[in-house]
Coordinates of C-alpha atoms and ligand atoms in Angstrom, one line a residue:
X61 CA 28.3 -171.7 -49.3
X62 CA 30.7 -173.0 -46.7
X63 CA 30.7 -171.8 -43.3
X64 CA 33.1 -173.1 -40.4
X65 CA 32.9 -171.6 -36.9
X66 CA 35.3 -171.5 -33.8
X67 CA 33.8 -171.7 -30.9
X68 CA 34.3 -172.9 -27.7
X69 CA 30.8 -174.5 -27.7
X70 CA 30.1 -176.4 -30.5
X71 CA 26.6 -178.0 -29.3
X72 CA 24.8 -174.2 -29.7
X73 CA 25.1 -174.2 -33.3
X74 CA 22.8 -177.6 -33.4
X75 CA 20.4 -174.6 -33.4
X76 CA 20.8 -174.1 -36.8
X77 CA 22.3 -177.4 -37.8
X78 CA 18.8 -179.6 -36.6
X79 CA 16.0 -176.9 -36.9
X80 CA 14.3 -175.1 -39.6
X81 CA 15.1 -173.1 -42.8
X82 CA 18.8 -174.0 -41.8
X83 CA 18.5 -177.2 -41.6
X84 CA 16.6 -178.1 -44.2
X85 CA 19.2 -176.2 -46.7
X86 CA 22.1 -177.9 -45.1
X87 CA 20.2 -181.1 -46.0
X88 CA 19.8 -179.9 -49.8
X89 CA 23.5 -179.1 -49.4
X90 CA 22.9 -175.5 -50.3
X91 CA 25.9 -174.7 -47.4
X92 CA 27.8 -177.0 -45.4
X93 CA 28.8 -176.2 -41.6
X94 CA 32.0 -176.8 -39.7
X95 CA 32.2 -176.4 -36.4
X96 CA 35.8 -176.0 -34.7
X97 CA 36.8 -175.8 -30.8
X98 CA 39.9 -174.6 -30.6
X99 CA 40.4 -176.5 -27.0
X100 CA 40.7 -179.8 -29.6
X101 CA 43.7 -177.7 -30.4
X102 CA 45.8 -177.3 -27.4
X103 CA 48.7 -180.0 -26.2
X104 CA 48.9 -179.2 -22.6
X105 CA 46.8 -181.7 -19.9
X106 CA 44.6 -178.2 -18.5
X107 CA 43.7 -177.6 -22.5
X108 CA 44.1 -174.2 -22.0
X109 CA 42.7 -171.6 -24.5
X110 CA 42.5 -168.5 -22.2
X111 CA 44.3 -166.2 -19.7
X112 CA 44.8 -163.3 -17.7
X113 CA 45.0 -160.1 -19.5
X114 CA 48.3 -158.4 -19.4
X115 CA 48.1 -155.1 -17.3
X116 CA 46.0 -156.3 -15.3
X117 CA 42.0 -156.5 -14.7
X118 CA 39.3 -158.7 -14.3
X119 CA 38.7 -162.0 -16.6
X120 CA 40.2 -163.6 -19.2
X121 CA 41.2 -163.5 -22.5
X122 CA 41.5 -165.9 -25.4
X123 CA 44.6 -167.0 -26.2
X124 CA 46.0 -166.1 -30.1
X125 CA 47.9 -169.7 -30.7
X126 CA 44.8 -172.1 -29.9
X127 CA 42.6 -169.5 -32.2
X128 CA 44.9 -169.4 -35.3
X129 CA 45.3 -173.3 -35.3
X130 CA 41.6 -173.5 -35.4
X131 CA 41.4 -170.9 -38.3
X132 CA 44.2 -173.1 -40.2
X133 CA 41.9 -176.1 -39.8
X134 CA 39.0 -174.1 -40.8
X135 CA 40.3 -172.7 -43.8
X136 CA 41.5 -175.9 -45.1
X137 CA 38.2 -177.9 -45.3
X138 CA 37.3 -174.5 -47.3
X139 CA 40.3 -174.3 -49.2
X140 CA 40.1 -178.5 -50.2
X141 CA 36.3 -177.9 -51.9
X142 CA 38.3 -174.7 -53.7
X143 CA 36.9 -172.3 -51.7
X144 CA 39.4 -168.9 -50.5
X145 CA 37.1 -168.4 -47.3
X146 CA 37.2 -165.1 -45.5
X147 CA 37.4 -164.8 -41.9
X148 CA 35.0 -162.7 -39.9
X149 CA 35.1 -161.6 -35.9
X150 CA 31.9 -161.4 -34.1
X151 CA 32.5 -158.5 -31.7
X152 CA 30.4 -155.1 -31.1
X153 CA 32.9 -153.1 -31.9
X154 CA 31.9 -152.8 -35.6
X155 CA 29.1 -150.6 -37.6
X156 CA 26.3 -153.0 -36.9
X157 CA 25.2 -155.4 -39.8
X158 CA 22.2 -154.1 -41.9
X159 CA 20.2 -156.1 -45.3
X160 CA 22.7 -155.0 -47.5
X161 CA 25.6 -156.1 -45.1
X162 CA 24.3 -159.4 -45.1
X163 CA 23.5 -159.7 -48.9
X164 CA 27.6 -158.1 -50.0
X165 CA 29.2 -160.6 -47.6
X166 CA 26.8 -163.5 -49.4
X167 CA 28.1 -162.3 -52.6
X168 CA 31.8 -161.1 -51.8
X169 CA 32.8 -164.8 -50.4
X170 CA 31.7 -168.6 -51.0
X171 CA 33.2 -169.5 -47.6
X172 CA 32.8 -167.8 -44.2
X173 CA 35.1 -168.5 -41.2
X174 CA 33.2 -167.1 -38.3
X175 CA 35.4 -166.9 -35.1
X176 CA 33.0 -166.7 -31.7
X177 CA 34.8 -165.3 -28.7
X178 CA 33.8 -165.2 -25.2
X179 CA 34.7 -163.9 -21.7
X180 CA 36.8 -160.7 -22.1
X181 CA 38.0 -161.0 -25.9
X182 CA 40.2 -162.1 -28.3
X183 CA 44.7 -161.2 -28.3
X184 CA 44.4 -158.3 -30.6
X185 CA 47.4 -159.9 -32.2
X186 CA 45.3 -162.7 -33.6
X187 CA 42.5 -159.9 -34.9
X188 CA 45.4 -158.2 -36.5
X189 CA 46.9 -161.3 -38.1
X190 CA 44.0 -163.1 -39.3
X191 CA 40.8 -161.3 -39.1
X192 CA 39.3 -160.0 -42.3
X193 CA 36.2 -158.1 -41.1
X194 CA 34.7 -157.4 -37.8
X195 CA 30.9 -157.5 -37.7
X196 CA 28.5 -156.3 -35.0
X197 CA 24.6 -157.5 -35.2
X198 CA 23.7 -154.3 -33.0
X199 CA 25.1 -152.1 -30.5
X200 CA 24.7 -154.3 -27.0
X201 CA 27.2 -156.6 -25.5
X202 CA 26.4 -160.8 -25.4
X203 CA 27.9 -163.0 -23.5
X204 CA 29.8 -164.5 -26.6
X205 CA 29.9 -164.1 -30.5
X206 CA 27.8 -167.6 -30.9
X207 CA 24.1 -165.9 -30.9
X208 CA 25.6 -163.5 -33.4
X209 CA 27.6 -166.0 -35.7
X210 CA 23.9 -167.8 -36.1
X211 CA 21.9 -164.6 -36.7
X212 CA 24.4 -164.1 -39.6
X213 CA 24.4 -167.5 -40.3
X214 CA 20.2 -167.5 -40.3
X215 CA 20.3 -163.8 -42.2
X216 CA 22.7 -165.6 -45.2
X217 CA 21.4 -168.9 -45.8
X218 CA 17.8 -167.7 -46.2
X219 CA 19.5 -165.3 -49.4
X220 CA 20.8 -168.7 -50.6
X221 CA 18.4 -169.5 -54.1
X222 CA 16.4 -172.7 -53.0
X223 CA 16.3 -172.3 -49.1
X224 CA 12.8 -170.9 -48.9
X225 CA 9.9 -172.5 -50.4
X226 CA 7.8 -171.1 -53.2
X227 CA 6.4 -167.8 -52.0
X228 CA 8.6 -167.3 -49.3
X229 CA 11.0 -165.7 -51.6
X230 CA 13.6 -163.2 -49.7
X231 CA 12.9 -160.4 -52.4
X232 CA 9.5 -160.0 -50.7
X233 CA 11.2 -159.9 -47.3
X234 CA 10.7 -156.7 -45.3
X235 CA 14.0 -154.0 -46.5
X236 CA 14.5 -155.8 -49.7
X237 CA 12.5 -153.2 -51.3
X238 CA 13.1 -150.5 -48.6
X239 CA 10.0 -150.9 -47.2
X240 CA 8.7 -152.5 -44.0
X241 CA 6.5 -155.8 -44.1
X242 CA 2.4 -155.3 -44.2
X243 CA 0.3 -156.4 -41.4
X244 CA -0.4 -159.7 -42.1
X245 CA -3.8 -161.7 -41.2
X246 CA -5.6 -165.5 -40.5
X247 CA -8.3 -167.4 -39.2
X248 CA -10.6 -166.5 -37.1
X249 CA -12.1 -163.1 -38.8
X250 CA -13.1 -161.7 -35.9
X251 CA -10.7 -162.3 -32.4
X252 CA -12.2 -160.6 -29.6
X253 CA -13.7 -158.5 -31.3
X254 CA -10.8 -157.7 -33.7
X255 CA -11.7 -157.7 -37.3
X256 CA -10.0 -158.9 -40.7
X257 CA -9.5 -155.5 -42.8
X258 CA -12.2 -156.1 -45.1
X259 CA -10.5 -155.8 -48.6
X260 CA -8.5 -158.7 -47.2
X261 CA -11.5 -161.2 -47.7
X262 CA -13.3 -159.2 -50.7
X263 CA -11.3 -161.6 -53.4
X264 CA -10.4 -158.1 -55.7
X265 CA -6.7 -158.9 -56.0
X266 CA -5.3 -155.2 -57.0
X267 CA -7.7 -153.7 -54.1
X268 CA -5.5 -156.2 -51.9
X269 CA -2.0 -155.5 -53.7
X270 CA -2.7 -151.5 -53.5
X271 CA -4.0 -151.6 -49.7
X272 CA -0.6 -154.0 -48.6
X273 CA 1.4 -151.5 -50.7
X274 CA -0.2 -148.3 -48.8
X275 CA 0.2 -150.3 -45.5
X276 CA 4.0 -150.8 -46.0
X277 CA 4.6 -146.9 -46.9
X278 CA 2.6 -146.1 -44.0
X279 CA 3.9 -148.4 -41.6
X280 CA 7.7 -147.6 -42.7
X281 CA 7.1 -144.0 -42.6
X282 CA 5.6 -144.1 -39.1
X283 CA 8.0 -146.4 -37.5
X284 CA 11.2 -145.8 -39.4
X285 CA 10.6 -142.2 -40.8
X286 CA 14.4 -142.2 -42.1
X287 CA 13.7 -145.6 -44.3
X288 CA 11.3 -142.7 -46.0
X289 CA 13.4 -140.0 -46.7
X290 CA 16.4 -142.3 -48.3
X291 CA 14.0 -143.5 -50.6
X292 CA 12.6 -142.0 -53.8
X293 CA 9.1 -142.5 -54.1
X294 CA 7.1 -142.8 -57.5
X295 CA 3.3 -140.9 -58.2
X296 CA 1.5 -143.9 -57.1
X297 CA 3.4 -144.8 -54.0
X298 CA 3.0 -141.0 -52.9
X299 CA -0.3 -140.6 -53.3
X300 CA -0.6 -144.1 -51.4
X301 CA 1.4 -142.6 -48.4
X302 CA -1.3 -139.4 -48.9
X303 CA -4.0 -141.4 -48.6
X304 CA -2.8 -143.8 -45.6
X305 CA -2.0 -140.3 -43.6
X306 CA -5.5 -139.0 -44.1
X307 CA -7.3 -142.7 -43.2
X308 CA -4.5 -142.6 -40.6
X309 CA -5.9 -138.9 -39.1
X310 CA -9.4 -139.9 -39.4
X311 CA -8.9 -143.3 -37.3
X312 CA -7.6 -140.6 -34.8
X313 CA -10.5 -139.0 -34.6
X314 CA -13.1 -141.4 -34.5
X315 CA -11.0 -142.9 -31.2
X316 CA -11.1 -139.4 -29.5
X317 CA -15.2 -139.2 -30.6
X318 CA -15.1 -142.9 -28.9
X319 CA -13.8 -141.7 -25.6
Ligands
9WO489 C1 33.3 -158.3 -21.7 C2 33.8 -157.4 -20.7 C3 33.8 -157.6 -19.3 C4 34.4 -156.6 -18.6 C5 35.0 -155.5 -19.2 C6 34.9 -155.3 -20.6 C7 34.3 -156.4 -21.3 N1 34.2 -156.5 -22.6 C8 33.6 -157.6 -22.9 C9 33.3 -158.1 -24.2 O1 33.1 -157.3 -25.1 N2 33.2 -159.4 -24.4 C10 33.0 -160.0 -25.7 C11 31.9 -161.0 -25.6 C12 34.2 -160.5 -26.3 C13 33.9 -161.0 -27.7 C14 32.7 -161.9 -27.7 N3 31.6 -161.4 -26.9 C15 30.6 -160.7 -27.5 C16 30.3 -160.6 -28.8 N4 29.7 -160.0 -26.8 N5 28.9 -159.4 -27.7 C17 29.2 -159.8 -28.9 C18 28.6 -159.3 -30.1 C19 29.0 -159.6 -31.4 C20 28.3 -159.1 -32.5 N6 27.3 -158.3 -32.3 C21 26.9 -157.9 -31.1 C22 27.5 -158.4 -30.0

């Protein structure tokens, strides 16, 4: 996958670039990152890329010409290795990005340009001329689209086959089956007085796979009770949620009977 990014700080996206998952796939060539500043493309001796909006107001806005020369040079390192690359704005004025967000725009395009603004915004001219989709990662404002561009960056190259190890494949990730994650447990067995559910350490592998199953309805349907209803659930995985709600109601009770 090809990803290039404007941004008027290039040294943030080192985050992904030098640490991690990321990394490590960039180095296995499974994506390839360009990183653009479209100050690099302005002639004047101040390098301006932003100014005052018109109508008045406070702060600045980014100018269109500096932006689309950036997306030009963007597009071509995509468009030389054959790619057609799509351009995306990071702003929070879009549905915000969910699993299967992440997973269509993985499979819709081989080449992501991801334009980061800051201050005020972007010319709305330049969003109309060369955006292709807007995407939010959640309804709060940031300071800038560059955390944003690398939580989509982080969210698609983890889909990408050969970026996690064996067993850390994203089809067992929390929501690719609906379903929130299982608690998960290691050494010691007992912290502060906090024990390892036994079925955990009893070695009976379907006991295990059934309680992490029940423990993932349960979980799902107390924290994200809509998850629940847009799902339809087979026998097993019913009675499963049956029996965690009873176990859940007893646990209830024993803590009043402890007070
Ligand atoms: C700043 C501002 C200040 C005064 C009055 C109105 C204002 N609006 C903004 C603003 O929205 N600034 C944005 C900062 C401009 C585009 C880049 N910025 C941004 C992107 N902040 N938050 C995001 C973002 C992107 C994707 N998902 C969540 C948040």
């Amino acid at each position: 996958m090809y990803i290039d990014v404007i941004t008027l700080f290039p040294e943030m996206f080192d985050a992904v670039a030098k640490h991690g998952i990321t990394r490590r796939a960039l180095e296995q060539h499974l994506w390839s990152l360009g990183v653009w500043n479209p100050r690099d493309f302005v002639e004047d001796n101040y390098r301006t890329i932003d100014d005052r909006p018109y109508g008045g107001g406070p702060g600045m806005v980014m100018l269109a010409e500096p932006l689309n020369a950036a997306i030009d040079a963007a597009l071509k390192r995509q468009q030389d290795a054959g790619v057609a690359g799509k351009v995306v704005y990071l702003t929070p004025q879009a549905k915000p990005l969910t699993d299967a967000g992440v997973r269509r725009l993985k499979e819709e395009s081989a080449g992501l340009v991801l334009l980061a603004g800051r201050y005020e915004g972007v010319d709305e001219r330049l969003i109309e001329a060369r955006v292709d989709e807007e995407v939010s990662i959640g309804d709060y404002v940031l300071s800038g689209g560059e955390l944003p561009a690398m939580v989509l960056i982080d969210a698609l190259v983890r889909l990408l086959p050969g970026a996690l190890n064996d067993g850390e494949s994203a089809s067992q990730d929390s929501y690719s089956d609906g379903l929130l994650d299982w608690p998960h447990y290691t050494r010691p067995d007992d912290w502060k007085g906090r024990k390892v559910p036994p079925v955990l350490q009893s070695g009976n592998h379907a006991a295990i796979e059934k309680w992490r199953r029940k423990q993932a309805l349960g979980r799902t349907w107390l924290r994200r009770p809509e998850m629940i209803a847009a799902l339809t659930l087979n026998k097993q995985d019913l009675k499963l949620l049956e029996e965690f709600r009873q176990e859940q109601a007893q646990q209830r009770q024993q803590e009043q009977q402890q007070q």
